[in-house]
Short mmCIF file of C-alpha atoms in Angstrom, two decimals:
data_model
loop_
_atom_site.label_atom_id
_atom_site.label_comp_id
_atom_site.label_asym_id
_atom_site.label_seq_id
_atom_site.Cartn_x
_atom_site.Cartn_y
_atom_site.Cartn_z
CA UNK B 735 -219.99 -97.85 59.97
CA UNK B 736 -222.75 -95.25 59.53
CA UNK B 737 -221.69 -93.50 62.76
CA UNK B 738 -218.11 -93.16 61.53
CA UNK B 739 -219.34 -91.89 58.17
CA UNK B 740 -221.43 -89.24 59.92
CA UNK B 741 -218.41 -88.16 62.02
CA UNK B 742 -216.25 -87.98 58.88
CA UNK B 743 -218.71 -85.75 57.02
CA UNK B 744 -219.41 -83.59 60.07
CA UNK B 745 -215.66 -82.92 60.43
CA UNK B 746 -215.51 -81.87 56.79
CA UNK B 747 -218.49 -79.59 57.36
CA UNK B 748 -216.74 -77.93 60.33
CA UNK B 749 -213.59 -77.37 58.25
CA UNK B 750 -215.65 -75.77 55.50
CA UNK B 751 -217.26 -73.44 58.00
CA UNK B 752 -213.85 -72.16 59.11
CA UNK B 753 -213.17 -70.75 55.64
CA UNK B 754 -216.20 -71.42 53.47
CA UNK B 755 -216.16 -70.35 49.82
CA UNK B 756 -219.33 -70.21 47.78
CA UNK B 757 -218.72 -73.65 46.31
CA UNK B 758 -218.31 -75.31 49.70
CA UNK B 759 -221.46 -73.68 51.07
CA UNK B 760 -223.47 -75.39 48.34
CA UNK B 761 -222.80 -78.78 49.93
CA UNK B 762 -225.20 -79.63 52.75
CA UNK B 763 -224.02 -82.05 55.39
CA UNK B 764 -227.48 -83.60 55.47
CA UNK B 765 -227.51 -84.02 51.70
CA UNK B 766 -224.11 -85.73 51.70
CA UNK B 767 -225.10 -88.11 54.48
CA UNK B 768 -228.37 -89.02 52.77
CA UNK B 769 -226.53 -89.59 49.48
CA UNK B 770 -223.83 -91.72 51.11
CA UNK B 771 -226.20 -93.89 53.10
CA UNK B 772 -228.05 -96.86 51.76
CA UNK B 773 -229.07 -100.16 53.26
CA UNK B 774 -225.85 -102.09 52.83
CA UNK B 775 -223.20 -99.80 51.38
CA UNK B 776 -221.18 -96.61 51.73
CA UNK B 777 -221.05 -94.37 48.68
CA UNK B 778 -217.36 -93.92 47.78
CA UNK B 779 -218.30 -91.22 45.28
CA UNK B 780 -219.68 -88.94 47.98
CA UNK B 781 -216.66 -89.47 50.24
CA UNK B 782 -214.22 -88.72 47.43
CA UNK B 783 -216.15 -85.65 46.28
CA UNK B 784 -216.19 -84.31 49.85
CA UNK B 785 -212.40 -84.70 50.13
CA UNK B 786 -211.76 -83.20 46.68
CA UNK B 787 -214.07 -80.22 47.24
CA UNK B 788 -212.27 -79.27 50.45
CA UNK B 789 -208.86 -79.66 48.78
CA UNK B 790 -209.94 -77.41 45.91
CA UNK B 791 -211.26 -74.83 48.34
CA UNK B 792 -208.02 -74.69 50.32
CA UNK B 793 -205.87 -74.65 47.16
CA UNK B 794 -207.49 -71.40 46.05
CA UNK B 795 -205.66 -69.57 48.85
CA UNK B 796 -202.24 -70.83 47.72
CA UNK B 797 -200.26 -69.90 44.64
CA UNK B 798 -196.67 -71.12 44.54
CA UNK B 799 -195.37 -74.16 46.45
CA UNK B 800 -191.75 -75.01 47.11
CA UNK B 801 -190.19 -78.00 48.88
CA UNK B 802 -187.12 -80.21 49.12
CA UNK B 803 -187.10 -83.63 47.51
CA UNK B 804 -184.64 -86.46 48.23
CA UNK B 805 -184.76 -89.61 46.09
CA UNK B 806 -182.76 -92.66 47.18
CA UNK B 807 -182.62 -95.12 44.29
CA UNK B 808 -181.39 -98.64 43.69
CA UNK B 809 -181.22 -100.29 40.27
CA UNK B 810 -180.65 -104.00 39.58
CA UNK B 811 -180.21 -105.31 36.08
CA UNK B 812 -177.93 -107.03 33.57
CA UNK B 813 -175.29 -104.34 34.09
CA UNK B 814 -175.17 -104.88 37.84
CA UNK B 815 -176.40 -102.87 40.81
CA UNK B 816 -176.23 -99.10 41.23
CA UNK B 817 -177.45 -96.91 44.09
CA UNK B 818 -177.79 -93.15 44.02
CA UNK B 819 -179.22 -90.22 45.97
CA UNK B 820 -180.58 -87.11 44.26
CA UNK B 821 -181.39 -83.93 46.21
CA UNK B 822 -183.63 -81.34 44.55
CA UNK B 823 -185.31 -78.04 45.28
CA UNK B 824 -188.75 -78.23 43.73
CA UNK B 825 -191.23 -75.44 42.99
CA UNK B 826 -194.57 -75.24 41.23
CA UNK B 827 -198.19 -74.19 41.55
CA UNK B 828 -201.06 -75.74 43.45
CA UNK B 829 -203.26 -75.65 40.35
CA UNK B 830 -200.85 -77.69 38.21
CA UNK B 831 -198.59 -80.74 38.41
CA UNK B 832 -195.90 -78.99 36.36
CA UNK B 833 -192.79 -78.61 38.51
CA UNK B 834 -189.35 -77.04 38.24
CA UNK B 835 -186.64 -79.26 39.72
CA UNK B 836 -183.19 -77.87 40.58
CA UNK B 837 -180.62 -80.48 41.55
CA UNK B 838 -178.66 -79.53 44.69
CA UNK B 839 -176.68 -82.72 45.22
CA UNK B 840 -175.92 -86.14 43.78
CA UNK B 841 -174.33 -89.21 45.36
CA UNK B 842 -173.38 -92.35 43.46
CA UNK B 843 -172.90 -95.56 45.48
CA UNK B 844 -172.53 -93.39 48.60
CA UNK B 845 -169.93 -91.03 47.13
CA UNK B 846 -170.72 -87.32 46.65
CA UNK B 847 -170.07 -86.13 43.12
CA UNK B 848 -168.85 -82.67 42.02
CA UNK B 849 -171.44 -80.34 40.54
CA UNK B 850 -169.83 -80.62 37.10
CA UNK B 851 -170.95 -84.28 36.97
CA UNK B 852 -174.55 -83.78 38.09
CA UNK B 853 -176.14 -83.32 34.66
CA UNK B 854 -174.46 -86.42 33.25
CA UNK B 855 -175.52 -88.54 36.22
CA UNK B 856 -179.09 -87.19 36.19
CA UNK B 857 -179.37 -88.19 32.52
CA UNK B 858 -178.13 -91.68 33.40
CA UNK B 859 -180.54 -91.90 36.32
CA UNK B 860 -183.49 -90.89 34.15
CA UNK B 861 -182.46 -93.33 31.44
CA UNK B 862 -182.48 -96.22 33.90
CA UNK B 863 -185.96 -95.24 35.07
CA UNK B 864 -187.05 -95.00 31.43
CA UNK B 865 -188.84 -92.09 29.80
CA UNK B 866 -192.11 -93.72 30.82
CA UNK B 867 -191.40 -93.54 34.56
CA UNK B 868 -188.81 -90.76 35.04
CA UNK B 869 -191.31 -87.91 35.35
CA UNK B 870 -193.53 -89.97 37.67
CA UNK B 871 -190.61 -90.55 40.04
CA UNK B 872 -189.16 -87.05 39.81
CA UNK B 873 -192.25 -84.92 40.39
CA UNK B 874 -193.88 -84.55 43.84
CA UNK B 875 -197.36 -84.94 42.28
CA UNK B 876 -199.96 -83.43 44.62
CA UNK B 877 -202.94 -85.78 44.92
CA UNK B 878 -205.59 -83.19 44.03
CA UNK B 879 -204.23 -82.91 40.47
CA UNK B 880 -202.84 -86.43 40.20
CA UNK B 881 -206.19 -88.12 40.89
CA UNK B 882 -208.40 -85.52 39.20
CA UNK B 883 -208.98 -87.81 36.21
CA UNK B 884 -209.94 -90.78 38.41
CA UNK B 885 -213.35 -91.82 39.69
CA UNK B 886 -214.41 -94.06 42.59
CA UNK B 887 -215.33 -97.64 41.76
CA UNK B 888 -217.59 -99.69 44.00
CA UNK B 889 -218.20 -98.96 47.66
CA UNK B 890 -215.89 -97.55 50.31
CA UNK B 891 -214.67 -100.05 52.88
CA UNK B 892 -213.37 -99.65 56.40
CA UNK B 893 -209.71 -100.40 57.08
CA UNK B 894 -207.44 -99.70 60.03
CA UNK B 895 -204.07 -97.97 59.46
CA UNK B 896 -201.74 -97.29 62.40
CA UNK B 897 -204.61 -97.83 64.82
CA UNK B 898 -207.00 -95.38 63.14
CA UNK B 899 -210.04 -96.25 61.04
CA UNK B 900 -210.00 -95.16 57.41
CA UNK B 901 -212.24 -95.27 54.38
CA UNK B 902 -210.61 -97.28 51.62
CA UNK B 903 -211.68 -95.95 48.21
CA UNK B 904 -210.82 -97.75 44.97
CA UNK B 905 -210.34 -95.53 41.91
CA UNK B 906 -210.24 -96.17 38.16
CA UNK B 907 -209.52 -93.79 35.24
CA UNK B 908 -212.35 -91.46 34.34
CA UNK B 909 -210.95 -90.96 30.85
CA UNK B 910 -207.89 -91.81 28.78
CA UNK B 911 -204.38 -90.38 29.09
CA UNK B 912 -204.03 -90.79 32.87
CA UNK B 913 -200.81 -91.95 34.54
CA UNK B 914 -202.28 -94.86 36.52
CA UNK B 915 -204.69 -97.70 35.83
CA UNK B 916 -205.67 -98.35 39.45
CA UNK B 917 -205.50 -96.18 42.56
CA UNK B 918 -206.46 -96.86 46.16
CA UNK B 919 -206.99 -93.99 48.62
CA UNK B 920 -207.16 -94.23 52.41
CA UNK B 921 -209.01 -91.31 54.02
CA UNK B 922 -209.05 -90.86 57.80
CA UNK B 923 -212.62 -91.31 59.03
CA UNK B 924 -212.52 -88.73 61.83
CA UNK B 925 -210.56 -85.82 60.33
CA UNK B 926 -210.97 -86.42 56.61
CA UNK B 927 -207.25 -86.33 55.75
CA UNK B 928 -205.80 -88.40 52.95
CA UNK B 929 -203.36 -90.66 54.78
CA UNK B 930 -202.08 -92.98 52.07
CA UNK B 931 -202.45 -93.89 48.42
CA UNK B 932 -201.33 -96.76 46.24
CA UNK B 933 -201.17 -96.35 42.46
CA UNK B 934 -200.37 -98.98 39.84
CA UNK B 935 -199.45 -98.75 36.18
CA UNK B 936 -198.51 -101.79 34.10
CA UNK B 937 -198.21 -102.90 30.52
CA UNK B 938 -196.79 -105.97 28.84
CA UNK B 939 -193.15 -105.15 29.66
CA UNK B 940 -193.08 -102.45 32.34
CA UNK B 941 -194.80 -101.76 35.64
CA UNK B 942 -194.63 -99.45 38.62
CA UNK B 943 -196.34 -99.36 42.02
CA UNK B 944 -196.28 -96.13 43.99
CA UNK B 945 -197.18 -96.01 47.70
CA UNK B 946 -197.40 -92.53 49.23
CA UNK B 947 -197.89 -91.27 52.80
CA UNK B 948 -199.37 -87.79 53.24
CA UNK B 949 -199.80 -85.03 55.78
CA UNK B 950 -201.96 -81.93 55.72
CA UNK B 951 -200.18 -78.58 55.39
CA UNK B 952 -202.14 -75.34 55.11
CA UNK B 953 -205.25 -77.37 54.36
CA UNK B 954 -203.66 -79.34 51.49
CA UNK B 955 -202.74 -83.03 51.64
CA UNK B 956 -199.13 -83.26 50.44
CA UNK B 957 -196.73 -86.22 50.12
CA UNK B 958 -194.10 -86.75 52.81
CA UNK B 959 -192.84 -90.23 51.88
CA UNK B 960 -193.18 -92.21 48.70
CA UNK B 961 -191.89 -95.56 47.47
CA UNK B 962 -191.64 -96.54 43.82
CA UNK B 963 -191.21 -100.22 42.93
CA UNK B 964 -190.89 -100.90 39.24
CA UNK B 965 -189.42 -102.88 36.41
CA UNK B 966 -188.52 -102.01 32.85
CA UNK B 967 -187.95 -104.58 30.10
CA UNK B 968 -186.04 -103.85 26.91
CA UNK B 969 -185.28 -105.88 23.81
CA UNK B 970 -181.88 -105.88 22.16
CA UNK B 971 -180.75 -108.31 19.47
CA UNK B 972 -183.76 -110.55 20.12
CA UNK B 973 -182.91 -110.77 23.81
CA UNK B 974 -185.13 -109.32 26.53
CA UNK B 975 -183.49 -107.89 29.64
CA UNK B 976 -185.26 -106.73 32.78
CA UNK B 977 -184.17 -103.89 35.04
CA UNK B 978 -185.69 -103.43 38.52
CA UNK B 979 -185.70 -100.20 40.51
CA UNK B 980 -186.62 -99.18 44.03
CA UNK B 981 -186.84 -95.46 44.80
CA UNK B 982 -187.63 -93.92 48.19
CA UNK B 983 -188.74 -90.29 48.16
CA UNK B 984 -188.83 -87.85 51.09
CA UNK B 985 -190.54 -84.46 50.74
CA UNK B 986 -189.74 -81.78 53.33
CA UNK B 987 -189.54 -78.02 53.95
CA UNK B 988 -192.86 -77.11 52.33
CA UNK B 989 -193.33 -73.41 51.74
CA UNK B 990 -196.53 -71.76 50.45
CA UNK B 991 -196.98 -68.33 48.91
#
């Protein structure tokens, strides 16, 4: 395990050397290794800080981001089953998770709808997701900002994904007003990329689990596929009804300025 940790941190050090800002130069590879090592554990805090520092460094060279977002949704509830596909052009800034979404297409139960109906159907789609979850599903949510209010909990563990060894890092909220209660990150041991994340939010009546696959573009780990599994309960006339949703997101055509 210690050999893989050393390789992971050495790779991060090499990447920093390619385009090192002042902040990155302050981190010594030897210091990080000595902090991460102990007799029987791997320090998840050091691994997460190394990933986040490199992401922040690379984000400084990028201003505006644009991409295409397709969301295939299925809803099951008391009113029956409904499937839809929403296509959007999305733009925003690397320093913020505030995004502008422009709808470019909408299909309902496989049938393309005229543009004059898009706004009405988008409102219906958001209503079914609930106000609580609509923005979570709709926004691409870059991990650097999304997990900025989280902190590692416990020790990193080794786990194999698609034949490659990863560090599995468990995260919990660092403070209040964060979207998720629990987050798991999988970071590739050799190259230091964020490969996957799983985030969970739940209360007494509603819950959502979000699993995301990432790739690195221009030095930033960005989502390429995401799955949202959730349920929303509502009370009407002393009766509780439950609505389930399954949304698959695909994020393509990234452009950086």
